[in-house]
Amino acid sequence: MDARLTLEKRIAAEIASYDGTMSVYADDLKGNIIAIGEQEKFETASTIKTYILACLFDEIQKGNASLSEMVTYQESHFVEGSGVLRALDPGAVLRVKDVATLMIIVSDNVATNIMIDYLGQDTINDCIQKLGCRDTVLHNPIHFERYEKLGTTTPKDYASMFTRLVHGKLISPEADAEMLDIFKKQHYNSMIVGDFPPYYMDSEDTGEEELIQVASKSGSMDACRNDGGIIYTPYGPYVLVMMHKNFSDSLYYAGHPATVYGAKVSRMLLDQYLALEGRFRL
């Protein structure tokens, strides 16, 4: 194989004509990292919810929070956008675990505001820094009419969350296992898996476990399209984060160029990982 045809160069060639800025961070967890613009700062959009979930479990470890505690959906938590709680009337009482789960699996914005209120924004930002994510911050709760920014992060910071999760070294082995169970139920991962062969993803006809599973959290706003998580394969797991900004089309639709190009890059990484039986490089 021509040593000049590196995976990084193939990815760079793929995204050269993309109308926007795309950064990639991928780790095969065997010492090989693909990093393109990994320290570029991006709007988090809903990827900030991953950090909030980690901070919840950190507070549980410290005895300051509980998954079984009840919290109330207040009028101040209401926001339009993704999720299901906005269809309920304020005053609904829910378990912290259920609110946190909805925050991730359907990217519920109301649930996110409830969790920010429950934990405290300062507590969340202190936790993010203690987790070593120096370039990540939660700027505001989700209120689109009041704030332009939700959060800031980098692909490298975001990947570090999943790299530690897969090893059980983010909060604790027990907490990390609970978080991974939530991330595996996440509904929105079209950028990561959009170009994966259905053979790997769909086992409804056989009743057997999928050959490839994903534990992830994506995020989209007018200014960005992001996706990141852990891809579990027959050869083991790897971590992938892709973040986009500076594109001209702010509309939300399945065939958005950020999603299309992200899916292409994700497929390139999958093909390499499977071809080399669990590595990005020999």
Coordinates of C-alpha atoms in Angstrom, one line a residue:
M1 CA 0.0 0.0 0.0
D2 CA 1.3 3.5 -0.9
A3 CA 2.3 5.1 2.4
R4 CA 1.3 8.5 1.0
L5 CA -2.4 7.4 0.8
T6 CA -3.0 7.9 4.5
L7 CA -6.5 7.9 6.0
E8 CA -6.0 11.6 7.0
K9 CA -5.3 12.6 3.4
R10 CA -8.2 10.6 2.1
I11 CA -10.5 12.3 4.6
A12 CA -9.0 15.7 3.8
A13 CA -9.6 15.1 0.0
E14 CA -13.2 14.0 0.7
I15 CA -14.1 17.2 2.6
A16 CA -12.0 19.6 0.4
S17 CA -15.1 20.6 -1.6
Y18 CA -17.4 20.8 1.5
D19 CA -19.1 24.2 2.0
G20 CA -18.1 24.6 5.6
T21 CA -15.5 23.7 8.2
M22 CA -15.4 20.1 9.4
S23 CA -13.1 18.8 12.1
V24 CA -12.6 15.1 12.9
Y25 CA -11.2 13.2 15.9
A26 CA -11.1 9.4 15.8
D27 CA -9.4 7.0 18.2
D28 CA -9.2 3.3 17.5
L29 CA -8.2 2.8 21.2
K30 CA -5.1 0.9 20.2
G31 CA -2.8 3.9 19.8
N32 CA -3.9 5.3 16.5
I33 CA -5.6 8.7 16.4
I34 CA -7.0 10.5 13.3
A35 CA -7.1 14.2 14.2
I36 CA -8.1 17.0 11.8
G37 CA -8.7 20.4 13.4
E38 CA -9.3 18.6 16.8
Q39 CA -8.7 21.8 18.9
E40 CA -11.0 24.0 16.8
K41 CA -13.7 25.5 18.9
F42 CA -17.3 24.8 18.0
E43 CA -20.8 25.6 19.3
T44 CA -21.8 22.5 21.2
A45 CA -25.5 22.6 20.4
S46 CA -27.0 19.4 22.1
T47 CA -23.6 17.7 22.6
I48 CA -23.4 19.8 25.8
K49 CA -26.0 17.3 27.1
T50 CA -23.3 14.7 27.3
Y51 CA -21.3 16.9 29.7
I52 CA -24.4 17.6 31.7
L53 CA -25.1 13.9 32.1
A54 CA -21.6 13.2 33.2
C55 CA -21.9 16.0 35.8
L56 CA -25.1 14.5 37.1
F57 CA -23.4 11.2 37.7
D58 CA -20.5 13.0 39.3
E59 CA -22.9 14.7 41.7
I60 CA -24.5 11.4 42.5
Q61 CA -21.1 9.9 43.3
K62 CA -20.6 12.8 45.7
G63 CA -24.0 12.2 47.3
N64 CA -25.4 15.6 46.1
A65 CA -27.9 14.2 43.7
S66 CA -30.1 11.1 43.2
L67 CA -31.6 9.4 40.1
S68 CA -34.7 8.6 42.1
E69 CA -35.3 12.2 43.3
M70 CA -38.4 14.0 41.9
V71 CA -38.1 17.3 40.0
T72 CA -40.9 19.6 38.7
Y73 CA -41.2 20.9 35.2
Q74 CA -41.6 24.7 35.6
E75 CA -42.7 27.3 33.2
S76 CA -39.2 28.7 33.2
H77 CA -37.9 25.4 31.7
F78 CA -40.1 25.6 28.6
V79 CA -38.4 25.9 25.3
E80 CA -39.2 25.0 21.7
G81 CA -37.2 22.5 19.8
S82 CA -36.4 18.8 20.2
G83 CA -37.9 16.6 22.8
V84 CA -41.3 15.6 24.2
L85 CA -41.7 17.3 27.5
R86 CA -42.7 20.6 25.8
A87 CA -46.0 18.8 25.0
L88 CA -46.7 18.5 28.7
D89 CA -48.1 21.2 31.0
P90 CA -45.7 22.8 33.5
G91 CA -46.2 21.2 36.9
A92 CA -45.4 17.7 35.8
V93 CA -43.3 15.8 38.3
L94 CA -40.6 13.4 37.0
R95 CA -37.7 11.3 38.3
V96 CA -34.3 12.7 37.7
K97 CA -33.3 9.5 35.9
D98 CA -36.2 9.9 33.4
V99 CA -35.4 13.6 32.8
A100 CA -31.7 12.7 32.2
T101 CA -32.7 9.9 29.9
L102 CA -35.0 12.1 27.8
M103 CA -32.3 14.8 27.6
I104 CA -30.0 12.3 25.8
I105 CA -32.2 9.8 23.8
V106 CA -34.6 12.4 22.3
S107 CA -32.3 15.4 23.0
D108 CA -35.1 16.9 25.0
N109 CA -34.5 20.7 25.5
V110 CA -37.0 21.1 28.4
A111 CA -35.4 18.1 30.2
T112 CA -32.0 19.8 29.7
N113 CA -33.2 23.0 31.3
I114 CA -34.6 21.0 34.2
M115 CA -31.2 19.3 34.6
I116 CA -29.3 22.6 34.4
D117 CA -31.6 24.0 37.1
Y118 CA -31.3 20.9 39.2
L119 CA -27.5 20.8 39.1
G120 CA -26.7 24.5 38.8
Q121 CA -24.8 26.0 35.9
D122 CA -21.7 26.8 38.0
T123 CA -21.6 23.2 39.3
I124 CA -21.8 21.9 35.7
N125 CA -19.0 24.1 34.5
D126 CA -16.8 23.3 37.5
C127 CA -17.3 19.6 36.8
I128 CA -16.5 20.0 33.1
Q129 CA -13.2 21.6 34.1
K130 CA -12.4 18.9 36.6
L131 CA -13.0 16.3 33.9
G132 CA -10.1 18.0 32.0
C133 CA -12.2 19.5 29.2
R134 CA -10.5 22.9 29.4
D135 CA -12.0 24.3 26.2
T136 CA -15.6 23.4 27.0
V137 CA -18.1 25.6 28.8
L138 CA -21.9 25.8 29.2
H139 CA -22.7 29.4 28.5
N140 CA -26.5 29.5 29.1
P141 CA -29.6 27.3 29.5
I142 CA -31.5 26.7 26.3
H143 CA -33.6 29.7 25.5
F144 CA -33.2 30.6 21.8
E145 CA -35.0 33.9 22.1
R146 CA -32.7 35.1 24.8
Y147 CA -29.2 33.6 24.1
E148 CA -27.3 33.0 20.9
K149 CA -24.8 30.6 22.5
L150 CA -25.5 27.4 24.4
G151 CA -22.0 26.0 24.8
T152 CA -18.5 25.8 23.4
T153 CA -16.3 22.7 23.0
T154 CA -13.7 21.1 20.8
P155 CA -13.6 17.7 19.0
K156 CA -10.7 16.6 21.2
D157 CA -12.6 17.5 24.5
Y158 CA -15.7 15.7 23.3
A159 CA -13.9 12.6 22.2
S160 CA -12.1 12.4 25.6
M161 CA -15.5 12.0 27.2
F162 CA -16.3 8.9 25.2
T163 CA -12.8 7.5 25.3
R164 CA -12.9 7.5 29.1
L165 CA -16.5 6.2 29.1
V166 CA -15.6 3.1 27.1
H167 CA -12.9 2.3 29.6
G168 CA -15.1 3.0 32.6
K169 CA -12.8 5.8 33.7
L170 CA -14.9 8.9 33.3
I171 CA -16.8 9.0 36.6
S172 CA -16.7 5.4 37.9
P173 CA -17.2 1.9 36.3
E174 CA -20.7 1.7 37.6
A175 CA -21.7 5.3 36.6
D176 CA -20.1 4.9 33.2
A177 CA -22.0 1.7 32.5
E178 CA -25.3 3.4 33.3
M179 CA -24.5 6.4 31.1
L180 CA -23.5 4.1 28.2
D181 CA -26.8 2.3 28.5
I182 CA -28.5 5.7 28.0
F183 CA -26.3 6.7 25.1
K184 CA -27.0 3.4 23.3
K185 CA -30.7 4.3 23.2
Q186 CA -30.0 7.7 21.5
H187 CA -32.3 8.3 18.5
Y188 CA -30.3 10.8 16.5
N189 CA -27.1 9.4 15.0
S190 CA -27.6 9.8 11.3
M191 CA -24.2 11.5 10.7
I192 CA -22.3 8.6 12.3
V193 CA -24.3 5.7 10.9
G194 CA -26.0 7.3 7.8
D195 CA -23.7 5.5 5.3
F196 CA -23.2 2.3 7.2
P197 CA -24.3 -0.9 5.4
P198 CA -27.8 -1.9 6.7
Y199 CA -26.4 -5.4 7.1
Y200 CA -24.4 -4.3 10.1
M201 CA -27.2 -2.2 11.7
D202 CA -30.5 -4.1 11.2
S203 CA -31.1 -7.4 12.9
E204 CA -34.9 -7.2 13.1
D205 CA -35.3 -10.1 10.6
T206 CA -33.0 -12.4 12.6
G207 CA -33.7 -11.4 16.1
E208 CA -30.0 -11.4 16.8
E209 CA -27.9 -8.5 18.2
E210 CA -26.7 -5.9 15.7
L211 CA -23.1 -6.4 14.4
I212 CA -22.5 -2.7 15.0
Q213 CA -24.0 -0.6 17.9
V214 CA -23.5 3.0 18.6
A215 CA -23.5 4.9 21.9
S216 CA -23.5 8.6 20.9
K217 CA -24.9 12.1 21.2
S218 CA -25.4 14.5 18.3
G219 CA -26.2 18.2 18.3
S220 CA -27.5 20.7 15.7
M221 CA -28.1 24.4 15.7
D222 CA -28.1 27.0 12.9
A223 CA -24.4 27.5 13.4
C224 CA -23.3 23.8 13.7
R225 CA -23.9 20.1 13.1
N226 CA -22.1 17.8 15.4
D227 CA -22.0 14.1 16.2
G228 CA -19.8 11.9 18.4
G229 CA -19.7 8.7 20.3
I230 CA -18.5 5.1 20.5
I231 CA -18.9 2.6 17.6
Y232 CA -19.0 -1.0 18.8
T233 CA -17.9 -3.5 16.1
P234 CA -17.0 -7.2 16.0
Y235 CA -13.3 -6.1 16.3
G236 CA -13.9 -3.9 19.3
P237 CA -15.0 -0.3 19.8
Y238 CA -13.6 3.0 18.5
V239 CA -14.4 6.6 19.2
L240 CA -15.4 9.2 16.6
V241 CA -16.3 12.9 16.8
M242 CA -17.2 15.1 13.9
M243 CA -18.0 18.8 14.2
H244 CA -19.2 21.3 11.5
K245 CA -19.5 25.1 11.3
N246 CA -19.3 27.9 8.7
F247 CA -21.7 26.3 6.3
S248 CA -24.1 28.4 4.3
D249 CA -27.2 26.3 4.6
S250 CA -28.8 26.7 8.1
L251 CA -31.9 24.7 7.3
Y252 CA -32.6 21.3 9.0
Y253 CA -33.1 18.4 6.7
A254 CA -31.9 14.8 6.3
G255 CA -29.7 15.5 3.3
H256 CA -27.9 18.5 4.8
P257 CA -24.3 18.7 3.4
A258 CA -22.8 18.4 6.9
T259 CA -24.7 15.2 7.5
V260 CA -23.8 13.8 4.1
Y261 CA -20.1 14.6 4.4
G262 CA -20.0 13.5 8.0
A263 CA -21.6 10.2 7.0
K264 CA -19.0 9.7 4.2
V265 CA -16.1 10.3 6.6
S266 CA -17.6 8.0 9.2
R267 CA -18.0 5.2 6.5
M268 CA -14.3 5.7 5.5
L269 CA -13.2 5.2 9.1
L270 CA -15.5 2.2 9.5
D271 CA -14.2 0.6 6.4
Q272 CA -10.6 1.1 7.5
Y273 CA -11.3 -0.2 11.0
L274 CA -13.0 -3.4 9.7
A275 CA -10.4 -4.0 6.9
L276 CA -7.6 -3.8 9.4
E277 CA -9.6 -5.9 11.9
G278 CA -9.8 -3.3 14.7
R279 CA -7.3 -0.6 13.8
F280 CA -7.0 2.6 11.7
R281 CA -3.3 1.8 10.9
L282 CA -1.3 -1.4 10.7

